[in-house]
mmCIF file with all atom_site columns, C-alpha atoms in Angstrom:
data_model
loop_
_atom_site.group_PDB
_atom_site.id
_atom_site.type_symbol
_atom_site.label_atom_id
_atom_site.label_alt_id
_atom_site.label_comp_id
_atom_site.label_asym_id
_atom_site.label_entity_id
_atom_site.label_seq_id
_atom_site.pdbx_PDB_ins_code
_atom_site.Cartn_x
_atom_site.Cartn_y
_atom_site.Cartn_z
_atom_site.occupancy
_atom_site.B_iso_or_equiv
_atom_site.pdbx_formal_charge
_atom_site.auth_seq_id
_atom_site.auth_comp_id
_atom_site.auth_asym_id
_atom_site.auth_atom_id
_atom_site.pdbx_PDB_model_num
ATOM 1   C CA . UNK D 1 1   ? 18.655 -43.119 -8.333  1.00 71.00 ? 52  UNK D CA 1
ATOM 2   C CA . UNK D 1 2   ? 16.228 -40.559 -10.086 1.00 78.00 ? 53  UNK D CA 1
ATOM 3   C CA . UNK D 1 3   ? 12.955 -40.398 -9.663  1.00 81.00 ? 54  UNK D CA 1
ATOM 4   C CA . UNK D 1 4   ? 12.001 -38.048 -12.207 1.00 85.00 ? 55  UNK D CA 1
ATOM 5   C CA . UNK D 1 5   ? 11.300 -34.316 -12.926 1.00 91.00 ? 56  UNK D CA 1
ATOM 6   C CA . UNK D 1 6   ? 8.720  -33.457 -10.212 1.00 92.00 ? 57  UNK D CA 1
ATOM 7   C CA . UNK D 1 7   ? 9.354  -29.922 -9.959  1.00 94.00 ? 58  UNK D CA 1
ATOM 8   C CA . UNK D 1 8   ? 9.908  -27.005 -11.984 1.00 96.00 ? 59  UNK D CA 1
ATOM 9   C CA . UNK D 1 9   ? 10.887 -23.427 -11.037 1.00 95.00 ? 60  UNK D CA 1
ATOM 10  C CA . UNK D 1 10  ? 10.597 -20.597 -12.894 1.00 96.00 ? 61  UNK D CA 1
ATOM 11  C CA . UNK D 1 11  ? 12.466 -17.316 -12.777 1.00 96.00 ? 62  UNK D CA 1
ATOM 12  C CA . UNK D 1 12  ? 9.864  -14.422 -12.392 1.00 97.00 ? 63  UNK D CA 1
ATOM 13  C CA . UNK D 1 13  ? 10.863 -10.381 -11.847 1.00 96.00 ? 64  UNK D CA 1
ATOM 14  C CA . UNK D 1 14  ? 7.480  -9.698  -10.339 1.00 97.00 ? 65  UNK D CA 1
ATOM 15  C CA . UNK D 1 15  ? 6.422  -12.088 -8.051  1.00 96.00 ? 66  UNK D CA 1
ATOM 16  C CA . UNK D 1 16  ? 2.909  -10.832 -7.015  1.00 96.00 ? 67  UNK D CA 1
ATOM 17  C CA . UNK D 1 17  ? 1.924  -10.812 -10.885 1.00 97.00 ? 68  UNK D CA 1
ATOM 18  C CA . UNK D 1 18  ? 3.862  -14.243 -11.375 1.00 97.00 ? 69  UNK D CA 1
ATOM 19  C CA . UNK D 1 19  ? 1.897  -15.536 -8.296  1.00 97.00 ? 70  UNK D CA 1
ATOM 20  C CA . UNK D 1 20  ? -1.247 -14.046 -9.662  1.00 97.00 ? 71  UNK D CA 1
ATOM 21  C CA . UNK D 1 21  ? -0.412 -15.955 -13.418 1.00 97.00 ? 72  UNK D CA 1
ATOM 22  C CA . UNK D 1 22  ? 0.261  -19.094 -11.408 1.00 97.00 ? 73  UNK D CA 1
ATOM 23  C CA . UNK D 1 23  ? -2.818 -19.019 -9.206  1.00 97.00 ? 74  UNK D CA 1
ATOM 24  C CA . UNK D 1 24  ? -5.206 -18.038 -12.524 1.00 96.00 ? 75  UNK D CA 1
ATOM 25  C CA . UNK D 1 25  ? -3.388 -21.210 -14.288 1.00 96.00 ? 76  UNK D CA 1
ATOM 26  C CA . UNK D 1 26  ? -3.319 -24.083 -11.676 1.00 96.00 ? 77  UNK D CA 1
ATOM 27  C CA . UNK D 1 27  ? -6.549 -22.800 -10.193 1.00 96.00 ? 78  UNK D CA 1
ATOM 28  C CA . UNK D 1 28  ? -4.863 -22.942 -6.464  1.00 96.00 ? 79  UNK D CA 1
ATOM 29  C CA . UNK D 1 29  ? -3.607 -21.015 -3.769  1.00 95.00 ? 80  UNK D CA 1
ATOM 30  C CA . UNK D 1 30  ? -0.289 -21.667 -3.105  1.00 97.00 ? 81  UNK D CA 1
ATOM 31  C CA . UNK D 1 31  ? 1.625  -24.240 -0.171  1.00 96.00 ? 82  UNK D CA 1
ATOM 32  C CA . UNK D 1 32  ? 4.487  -21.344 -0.237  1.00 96.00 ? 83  UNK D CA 1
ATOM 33  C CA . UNK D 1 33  ? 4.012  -17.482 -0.290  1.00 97.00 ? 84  UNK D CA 1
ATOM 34  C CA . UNK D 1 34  ? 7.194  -15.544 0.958   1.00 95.00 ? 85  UNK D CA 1
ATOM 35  C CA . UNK D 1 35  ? 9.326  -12.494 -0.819  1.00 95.00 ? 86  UNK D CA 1
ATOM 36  C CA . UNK D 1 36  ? 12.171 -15.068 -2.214  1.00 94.00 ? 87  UNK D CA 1
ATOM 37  C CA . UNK D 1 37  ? 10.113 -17.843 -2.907  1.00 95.00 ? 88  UNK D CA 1
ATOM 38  C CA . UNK D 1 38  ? 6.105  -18.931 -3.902  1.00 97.00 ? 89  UNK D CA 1
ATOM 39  C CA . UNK D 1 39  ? 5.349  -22.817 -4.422  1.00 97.00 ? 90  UNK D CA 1
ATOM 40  C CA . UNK D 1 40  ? 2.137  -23.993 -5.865  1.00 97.00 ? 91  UNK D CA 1
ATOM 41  C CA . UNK D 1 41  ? 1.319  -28.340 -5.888  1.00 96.00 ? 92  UNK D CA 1
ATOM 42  C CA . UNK D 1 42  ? -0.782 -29.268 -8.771  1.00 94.00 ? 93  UNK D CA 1
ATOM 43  C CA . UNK D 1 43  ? -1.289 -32.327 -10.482 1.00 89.00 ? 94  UNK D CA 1
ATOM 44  C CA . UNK D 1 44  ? 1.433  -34.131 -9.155  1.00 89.00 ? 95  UNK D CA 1
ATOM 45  C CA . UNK D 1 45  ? 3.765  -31.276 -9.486  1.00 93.00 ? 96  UNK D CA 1
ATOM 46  C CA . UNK D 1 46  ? 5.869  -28.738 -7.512  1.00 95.00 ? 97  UNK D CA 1
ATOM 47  C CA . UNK D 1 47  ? 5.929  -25.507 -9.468  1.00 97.00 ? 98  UNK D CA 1
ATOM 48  C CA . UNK D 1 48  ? 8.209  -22.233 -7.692  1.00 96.00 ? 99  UNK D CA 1
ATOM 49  C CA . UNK D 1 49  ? 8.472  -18.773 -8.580  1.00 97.00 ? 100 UNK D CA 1
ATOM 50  C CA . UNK D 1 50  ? 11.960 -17.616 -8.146  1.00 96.00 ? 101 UNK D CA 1
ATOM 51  C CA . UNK D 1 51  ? 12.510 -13.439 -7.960  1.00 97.00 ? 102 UNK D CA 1
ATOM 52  C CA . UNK D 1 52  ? 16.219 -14.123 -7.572  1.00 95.00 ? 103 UNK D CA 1
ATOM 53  C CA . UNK D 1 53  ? 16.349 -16.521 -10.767 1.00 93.00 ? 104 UNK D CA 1
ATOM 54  C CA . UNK D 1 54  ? 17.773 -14.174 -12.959 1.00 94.00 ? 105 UNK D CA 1
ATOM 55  C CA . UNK D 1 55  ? 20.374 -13.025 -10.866 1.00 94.00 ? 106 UNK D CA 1
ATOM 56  C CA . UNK D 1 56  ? 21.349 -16.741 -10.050 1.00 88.00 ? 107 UNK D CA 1
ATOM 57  C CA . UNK D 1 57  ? 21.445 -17.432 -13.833 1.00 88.00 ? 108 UNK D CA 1
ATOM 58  C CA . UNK D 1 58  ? 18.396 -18.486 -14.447 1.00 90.00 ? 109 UNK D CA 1
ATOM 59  C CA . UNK D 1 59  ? 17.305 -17.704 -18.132 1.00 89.00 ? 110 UNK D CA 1
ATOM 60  C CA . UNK D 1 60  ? 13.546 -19.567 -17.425 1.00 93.00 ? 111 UNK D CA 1
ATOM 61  C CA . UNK D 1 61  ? 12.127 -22.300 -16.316 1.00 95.00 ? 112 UNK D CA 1
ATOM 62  C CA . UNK D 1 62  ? 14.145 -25.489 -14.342 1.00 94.00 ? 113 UNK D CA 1
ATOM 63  C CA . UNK D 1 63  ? 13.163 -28.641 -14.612 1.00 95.00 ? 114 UNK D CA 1
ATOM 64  C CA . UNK D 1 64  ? 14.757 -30.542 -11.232 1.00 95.00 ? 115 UNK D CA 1
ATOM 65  C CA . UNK D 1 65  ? 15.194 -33.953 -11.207 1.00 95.00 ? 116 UNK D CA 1
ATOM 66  C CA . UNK D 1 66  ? 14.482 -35.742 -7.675  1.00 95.00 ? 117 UNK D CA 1
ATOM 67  C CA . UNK D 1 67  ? 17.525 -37.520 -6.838  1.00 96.00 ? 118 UNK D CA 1
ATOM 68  C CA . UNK D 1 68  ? 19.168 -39.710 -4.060  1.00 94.00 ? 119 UNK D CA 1
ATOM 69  C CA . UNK D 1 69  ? 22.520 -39.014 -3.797  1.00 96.00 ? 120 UNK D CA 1
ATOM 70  C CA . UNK D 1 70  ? 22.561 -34.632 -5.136  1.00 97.00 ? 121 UNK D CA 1
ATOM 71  C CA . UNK D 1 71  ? 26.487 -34.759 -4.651  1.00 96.00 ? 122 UNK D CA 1
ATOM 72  C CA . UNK D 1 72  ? 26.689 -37.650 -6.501  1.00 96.00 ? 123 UNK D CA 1
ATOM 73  C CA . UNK D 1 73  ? 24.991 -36.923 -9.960  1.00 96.00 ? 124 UNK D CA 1
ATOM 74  C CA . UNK D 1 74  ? 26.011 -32.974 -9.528  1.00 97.00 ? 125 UNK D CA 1
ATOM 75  C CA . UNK D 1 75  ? 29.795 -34.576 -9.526  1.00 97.00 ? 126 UNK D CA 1
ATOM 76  C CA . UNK D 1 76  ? 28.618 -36.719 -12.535 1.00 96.00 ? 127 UNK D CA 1
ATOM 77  C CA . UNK D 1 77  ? 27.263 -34.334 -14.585 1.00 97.00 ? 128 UNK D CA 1
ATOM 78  C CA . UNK D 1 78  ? 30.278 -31.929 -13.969 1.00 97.00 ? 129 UNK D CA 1
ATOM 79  C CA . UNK D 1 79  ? 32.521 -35.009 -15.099 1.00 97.00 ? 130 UNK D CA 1
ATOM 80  C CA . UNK D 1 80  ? 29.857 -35.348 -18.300 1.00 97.00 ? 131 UNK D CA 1
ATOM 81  C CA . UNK D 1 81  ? 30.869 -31.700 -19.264 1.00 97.00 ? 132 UNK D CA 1
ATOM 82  C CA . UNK D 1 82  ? 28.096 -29.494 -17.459 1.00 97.00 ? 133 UNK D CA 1
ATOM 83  C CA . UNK D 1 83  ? 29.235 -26.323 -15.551 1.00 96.00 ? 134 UNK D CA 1
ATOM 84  C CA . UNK D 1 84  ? 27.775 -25.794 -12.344 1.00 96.00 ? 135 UNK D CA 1
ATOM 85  C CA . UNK D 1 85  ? 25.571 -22.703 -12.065 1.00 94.00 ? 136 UNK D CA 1
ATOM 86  C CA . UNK D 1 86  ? 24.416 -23.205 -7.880  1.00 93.00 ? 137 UNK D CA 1
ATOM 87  C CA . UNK D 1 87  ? 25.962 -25.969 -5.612  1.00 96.00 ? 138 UNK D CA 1
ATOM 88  C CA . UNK D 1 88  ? 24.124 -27.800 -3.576  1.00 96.00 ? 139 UNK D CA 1
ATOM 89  C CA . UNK D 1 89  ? 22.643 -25.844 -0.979  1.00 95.00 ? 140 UNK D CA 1
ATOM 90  C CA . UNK D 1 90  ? 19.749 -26.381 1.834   1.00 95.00 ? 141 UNK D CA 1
ATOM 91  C CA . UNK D 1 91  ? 16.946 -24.551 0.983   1.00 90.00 ? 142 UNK D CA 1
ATOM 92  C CA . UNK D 1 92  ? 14.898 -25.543 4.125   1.00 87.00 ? 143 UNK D CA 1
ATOM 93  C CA . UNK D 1 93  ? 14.245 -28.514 6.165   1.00 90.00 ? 144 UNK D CA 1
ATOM 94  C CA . UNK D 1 94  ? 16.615 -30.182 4.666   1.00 93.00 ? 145 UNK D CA 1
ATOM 95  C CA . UNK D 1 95  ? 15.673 -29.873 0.953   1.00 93.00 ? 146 UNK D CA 1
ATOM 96  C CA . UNK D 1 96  ? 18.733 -29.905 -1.284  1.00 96.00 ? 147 UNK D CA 1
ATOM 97  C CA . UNK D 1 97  ? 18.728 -28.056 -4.572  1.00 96.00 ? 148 UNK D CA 1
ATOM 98  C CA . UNK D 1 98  ? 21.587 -27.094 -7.011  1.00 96.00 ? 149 UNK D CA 1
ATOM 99  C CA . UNK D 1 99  ? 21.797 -26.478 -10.727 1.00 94.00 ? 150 UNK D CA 1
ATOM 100 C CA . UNK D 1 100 ? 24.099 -26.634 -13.757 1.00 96.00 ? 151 UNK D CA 1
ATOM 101 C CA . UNK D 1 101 ? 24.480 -25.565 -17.323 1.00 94.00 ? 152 UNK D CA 1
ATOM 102 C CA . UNK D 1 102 ? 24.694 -28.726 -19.810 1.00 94.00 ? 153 UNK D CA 1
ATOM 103 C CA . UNK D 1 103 ? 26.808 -28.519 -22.881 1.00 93.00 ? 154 UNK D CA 1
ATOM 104 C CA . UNK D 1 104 ? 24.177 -27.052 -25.116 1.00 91.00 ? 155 UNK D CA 1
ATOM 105 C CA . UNK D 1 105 ? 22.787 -24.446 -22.157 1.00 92.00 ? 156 UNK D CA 1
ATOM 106 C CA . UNK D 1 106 ? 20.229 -26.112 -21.003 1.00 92.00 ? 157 UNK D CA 1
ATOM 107 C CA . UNK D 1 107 ? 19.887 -25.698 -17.539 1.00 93.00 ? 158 UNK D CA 1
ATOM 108 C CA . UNK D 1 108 ? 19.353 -28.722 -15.173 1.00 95.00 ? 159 UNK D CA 1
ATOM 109 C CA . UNK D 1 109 ? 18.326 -29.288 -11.800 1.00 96.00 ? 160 UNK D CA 1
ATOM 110 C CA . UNK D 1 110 ? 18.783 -31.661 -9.011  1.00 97.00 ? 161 UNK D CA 1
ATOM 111 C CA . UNK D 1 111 ? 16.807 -31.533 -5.763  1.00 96.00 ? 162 UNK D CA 1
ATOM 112 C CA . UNK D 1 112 ? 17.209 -34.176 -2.794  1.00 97.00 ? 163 UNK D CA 1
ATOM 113 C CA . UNK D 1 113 ? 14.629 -34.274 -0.151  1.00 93.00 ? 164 UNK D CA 1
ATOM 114 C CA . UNK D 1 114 ? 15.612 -35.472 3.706   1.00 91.00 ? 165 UNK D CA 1
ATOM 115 C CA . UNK D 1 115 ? 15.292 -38.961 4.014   1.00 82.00 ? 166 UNK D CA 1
ATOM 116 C CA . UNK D 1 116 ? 12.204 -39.796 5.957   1.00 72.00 ? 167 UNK D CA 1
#
C-alpha cells in the first residue's frame, strides 16, 4: 500500500546555505542537523537536504512515496522498466529509503518506516 508522497529530499552542495534557504522558507528550525543529512517538518511534510545527492545521482529534488512493503514496489517498478539508482537501505532506526530512475528520468522514491 502507498500512502502518498510525504517527503521530499533535495540534493544541496552547501548544506549550511541550503539549511539557511530552508529555515528562511519553512520558517523553522530543523528536527535533523548533521554533516550528511538536515530534515525540516512543515505542514505535513518531511523535507531533507542531501550533500551527497549528487554523487548518489541525484539531479534535484525526490519526491518519496511512503510505502508498506519497499522491496515489494522497488521489485515492481524495476519489472515496470525503472532502473534502480539506491537499493533499499536503513537510514536509521529502521527507516528504509531507496530510489530509481523511471523510463523518462524522473527519479522516484520509496521510503518504509518501522512498523510501530
Amino acid at each position: 500500500m502507498t500512502a502518498g508522497v510525504q517527503t521530499i529530499i533535495y540534493p544541496v552542495k552547501d548544506i549550511a546555505r541550503a539549511k539557511a534557504l530552508f529555515s528562511a522558507l519553512l520558517e523553522v528550525e530543523p528536527y535533523a542537523d548533521e554533516p550528511y543529512y538536515v530534515g525540516f517538518k512543515a505542514a505535513g511534510q518531511d523535507i531533507g537536504l542531501d550533500p551527497n545527492g549528487h554523487a548518489k545521482g541525484m539531479t534535484g529534488p525526490v519526491p518519496y512515496w511512503h510505502v508498506d512493503d519497499i522491496r515489494g514496489r522497488l521489485a515492481a517498478l524495476v519489472e515496470a522498466g525503472a532502473e534502480v539508482l539506491q537499493d533499499a537501505q536503513d537510514v536509521g532506526n529502521g527507516r528504509l529509503i531507496a530510489f530509481v530512475k523511471d523510463t523518462d528520468g524522473n527519479l522516484v522514491g520509496l521510503l518504509q518506516d518501522p512498523v510501530a
